[in-house]
Amino acid sequence: MSSPNAPRDAGSELAPADIAAGEFLDRAFFRSLVDNGSDAILSINEDSEILYANRATERVFGYGPEALIGEPLTTIMPERFHDDHHAAVAAYLRTDERTLDWSDVQLPARHASGEEIQLDITFEEHRYEGERVFSGIMRDVTERVERTRQLERQTEQLEEFAGVVSHDLRDPLQAAKGGLAVARERASGDVVDTLDEVDAKLDRMNELIEDVLELAKRGRAIDEPERVSLRSVAEAAWESVGTDAATLAFADPPGTVAADGERLRAMLENLLGNAVAHGATSPPSQARADAAGDGGPAVRVAVGGLDDGDGFYVADDGPGFDGVDADRLFEHGYSGSESGTGFGLSIVESIASAHGWTVTATEGVDGGARFEVSGVCRQ
Amino acid sequence: MPAVTGGDGRPAAAETPEGVDADGEDRPVVLVVDDEEMTTEAVALWLGDRYEVLTASSGEAALETLDERVDVVLLDRHMPGLSGSETLARIRERETDVRVAMLTAVDPEPGVAAMPFDDYLVKPVDDESLHDTVERLHRLADYDETVGELYAVAQKRAVLEAEHAPEALSSSEEYRDLVETHERLRADTREAAAGMDWSGFERLVGDL
């Protein structure tokens, strides 16, 4: 069989696509397009012998077309893939069933220098002079792949670091709280008040430790999302952040969302915790004054679906965002209150964006704070 | 800071020697093991109102102190020398039905499902949560061994499920075994409890 690189009679072998593309584009045009493209293109026959290589192979593999044509494809393949490749081609020729995706596959290849490179490949098949020809259009994505790996490593390291530091802080924190309790037992008068203040500071440090741990997980890719019931995740979150001075209600059936359940719970813990804390420490709203009249629940928190079915909300009937800088709400370390660590909403936003969701803060129907999470595929 | 405890292995509350309180009644004995002296001191202070508290600053010291009088052990995980899990393993080698709660700064990893503790507390803890835990563990002594096992397994499962996503846990063999054991024990306990009306039992295992 003659190589398609060999000069041929123009016009005699035009494929229908060539004709459709316009008479003024001749074969030389396509030849030039393929030869000069930035993606490497290789064609092989049924025996995995290279029939055609464009010029970009020089840049991608370190071998120009002259060095590749007539050679086995395994020239540019890491040795560990040779057997699999031959087996896959043989199986395909026999059954016509593809053993891997033909579009945008990531596979390693071997550069002339011996280095391994990462390719993004799309395979094509056509017949040429009665023979089956397989072509690969290959883009070198080595740098991108390495950058991604490096980022993953850094994220892991950050999480590990935050974990180690946080855990290492809990021991001395326990000791400090312990020592404080012992000292408080023997103290009297003003000293007791001072020690109580110190104890409150230690509690705040502990909150920061928990938040930093959660935040360190933010760079981590979310686990494969699965359908979880928004209601049951919210109820689980409420168990850890809810208080007797607050009630949780579900408006509209919240339905299920596709999410990483653990991260969604962390997100809801922060949103619900916020509603409880900010509702409780601020001047009472009308609703809360009514409810609190008999010493009953003070803050009412609601979770429900958005009207357009695009997500869900968490709302409370507290004083809303009075005196809070709305633009800075989602910043690290910004807190609308004395007691917050300022990490909560930052955690919320990072979990949302890891899912591809958007969080916005708005005013609820009764003037309270309302957080809407949209872009959620809810059912 | 002057110590309120008598140091390793000696009663923390000096005014009640031999674990006998003012009424001359035996008080339950708690052994707290932690290399941080301030932590053991505070635990002794907090629990001292209802328990005789012994302290040990290492796993080795804990094993020396531990005898049949001890009802509940509070055990740190990271300690110089014998670690918490090694200490726990040696405690379990002995013929004792002492209850052990880990008291640690480390979040529980899925592998702890295979560790033979009865409860798991993450630091920092306060007076109240310590009392709750120790009281529950102590009350287990009144029941059948199955109930004790059920309690330990249910606690383990709860701490793990609070910490990890279901997908992360389901890949852990230890966790899968734990769930299996839990289901089996639940069925056994229901059978054993059928026809009985123990309100205390209900309070204790109702949620397990």
CSV table of C-alpha atoms in Angstrom, one decimal, chain B residues 63-183:
chain,number,residue,atom,x,y,z
B,63,LEU,CA,-1.4,-0.8,83.3
B,64,GLU,CA,0.3,-0.8,86.7
B,65,THR,CA,-2.6,1.1,88.4
B,66,LEU,CA,-5.4,-0.8,86.7
B,67,ASP,CA,-7.0,-3.4,89.0
B,68,GLU,CA,-10.4,-4.9,89.5
B,69,ARG,CA,-11.6,-1.9,91.4
B,70,VAL,CA,-11.5,0.3,88.3
B,71,ASP,CA,-14.9,0.7,86.6
B,72,VAL,CA,-14.1,3.1,83.8
B,73,VAL,CA,-10.8,4.2,82.1
B,74,LEU,CA,-10.4,7.5,80.2
B,75,LEU,CA,-7.6,6.9,77.8
B,76,ASP,CA,-5.5,9.4,75.7
B,77,ARG,CA,-4.4,8.1,72.3
B,78,HIS,CA,-1.2,10.0,71.7
B,79,MET,CA,1.2,9.5,74.6
B,80,PRO,CA,5.0,9.1,74.8
B,81,GLY,CA,5.9,5.4,75.3
B,82,LEU,CA,2.9,3.1,75.2
B,83,SER,CA,0.3,4.6,72.9
B,84,GLY,CA,-3.4,4.7,73.8
B,85,SER,CA,-4.3,1.9,71.4
B,86,GLU,CA,-1.4,-0.3,72.6
B,87,THR,CA,-2.5,0.3,76.2
B,88,LEU,CA,-6.1,-0.5,75.2
B,89,ALA,CA,-5.0,-3.8,73.6
B,90,ARG,CA,-3.2,-4.8,76.8
B,91,ILE,CA,-6.1,-3.8,79.0
B,92,ARG,CA,-8.3,-6.1,76.8
B,93,GLU,CA,-5.8,-9.0,77.3
B,94,ARG,CA,-6.7,-9.0,81.0
B,95,GLU,CA,-9.7,-10.7,82.4
B,96,THR,CA,-11.6,-7.5,83.2
B,97,ASP,CA,-14.9,-6.0,82.0
B,98,VAL,CA,-13.6,-2.4,82.6
B,99,ARG,CA,-15.1,0.1,80.3
B,100,VAL,CA,-12.7,2.3,78.3
B,101,ALA,CA,-13.5,5.6,76.6
B,102,MET,CA,-10.8,7.2,74.4
B,103,LEU,CA,-10.3,10.8,75.3
B,104,THR,CA,-8.2,12.3,72.5
B,105,ALA,CA,-7.4,15.2,70.3
B,106,VAL,CA,-7.5,13.0,67.2
B,107,ASP,CA,-10.6,12.7,65.1
B,108,PRO,CA,-11.7,9.1,64.7
B,109,GLU,CA,-10.5,7.6,61.4
B,110,PRO,CA,-12.4,4.7,59.9
B,111,GLY,CA,-9.8,2.2,61.2
B,112,VAL,CA,-10.9,2.9,64.8
B,113,ALA,CA,-13.9,0.7,64.0
B,114,ALA,CA,-11.7,-2.3,64.9
B,115,MET,CA,-10.4,-0.7,68.2
B,116,PRO,CA,-11.9,-2.3,71.3
B,117,PHE,CA,-13.0,0.8,73.1
B,118,ASP,CA,-16.4,1.5,74.5
B,119,ASP,CA,-16.7,5.1,73.8
B,120,TYR,CA,-14.8,7.9,72.0
B,121,LEU,CA,-14.5,11.5,73.1
B,122,VAL,CA,-12.8,14.2,71.1
B,123,LYS,CA,-11.0,16.9,73.1
B,124,PRO,CA,-11.7,19.4,74.5
B,125,VAL,CA,-14.4,18.0,76.7
B,126,ASP,CA,-16.0,19.7,79.6
B,127,ASP,CA,-17.4,18.7,83.0
B,128,GLU,CA,-20.8,17.8,81.7
B,129,SER,CA,-19.9,15.7,78.8
B,130,LEU,CA,-17.4,13.8,80.9
B,131,HIS,CA,-20.0,13.1,83.6
B,132,ASP,CA,-22.5,11.9,80.9
B,133,THR,CA,-20.1,9.5,79.4
B,134,VAL,CA,-18.7,8.1,82.6
B,135,GLU,CA,-22.2,7.6,84.0
B,136,ARG,CA,-23.4,5.8,81.0
B,137,LEU,CA,-20.4,3.6,80.9
B,138,HIS,CA,-20.7,2.8,84.6
B,139,ARG,CA,-24.4,1.9,84.3
B,140,LEU,CA,-23.6,-0.6,81.6
B,141,ALA,CA,-22.3,-2.8,84.4
B,142,ASP,CA,-25.9,-3.5,85.4
B,143,TYR,CA,-26.7,-5.1,82.2
B,144,ASP,CA,-26.0,-8.2,80.1
B,145,GLU,CA,-22.7,-8.3,78.2
B,146,THR,CA,-24.6,-8.0,75.0
B,147,VAL,CA,-25.9,-4.6,76.0
B,148,GLY,CA,-22.3,-3.5,76.7
B,149,GLU,CA,-21.2,-4.7,73.3
B,150,LEU,CA,-24.2,-3.1,71.6
B,151,TYR,CA,-23.3,0.2,73.4
B,152,ALA,CA,-19.7,0.1,72.3
B,153,VAL,CA,-20.6,-0.7,68.7
B,154,ALA,CA,-23.3,1.9,68.5
B,155,GLN,CA,-21.0,4.6,69.9
B,156,LYS,CA,-18.3,3.7,67.5
B,157,ARG,CA,-20.6,3.8,64.6
B,158,ALA,CA,-22.0,7.2,65.7
B,159,VAL,CA,-18.6,8.9,66.1
B,160,LEU,CA,-17.5,7.6,62.7
B,161,GLU,CA,-20.7,8.6,60.9
B,162,ALA,CA,-20.5,12.1,62.5
B,163,GLU,CA,-17.0,12.5,61.1
B,164,HIS,CA,-17.0,10.8,57.7
B,165,ALA,CA,-19.2,10.7,54.6
B,166,PRO,CA,-21.0,7.5,53.9
B,167,GLU,CA,-19.0,6.9,50.7
B,168,ALA,CA,-15.7,7.2,52.6
B,169,LEU,CA,-16.8,4.8,55.3
B,170,SER,CA,-18.3,2.2,52.9
B,171,SER,CA,-14.8,1.6,51.5
B,172,SER,CA,-13.5,0.7,55.0
B,173,GLU,CA,-13.6,-3.0,55.8
B,174,GLU,CA,-13.5,-2.4,59.5
B,175,TYR,CA,-16.6,-0.1,59.2
B,176,ARG,CA,-18.5,-2.7,57.2
B,177,ASP,CA,-17.8,-5.3,59.9
B,178,LEU,CA,-18.9,-2.8,62.5
B,179,VAL,CA,-22.2,-2.2,60.8
B,180,GLU,CA,-22.8,-6.0,60.5
B,181,THR,CA,-22.0,-6.5,64.2
B,182,HIS,CA,-24.3,-3.7,65.1
B,183,GLU,CA,-27.2,-5.1,63.2
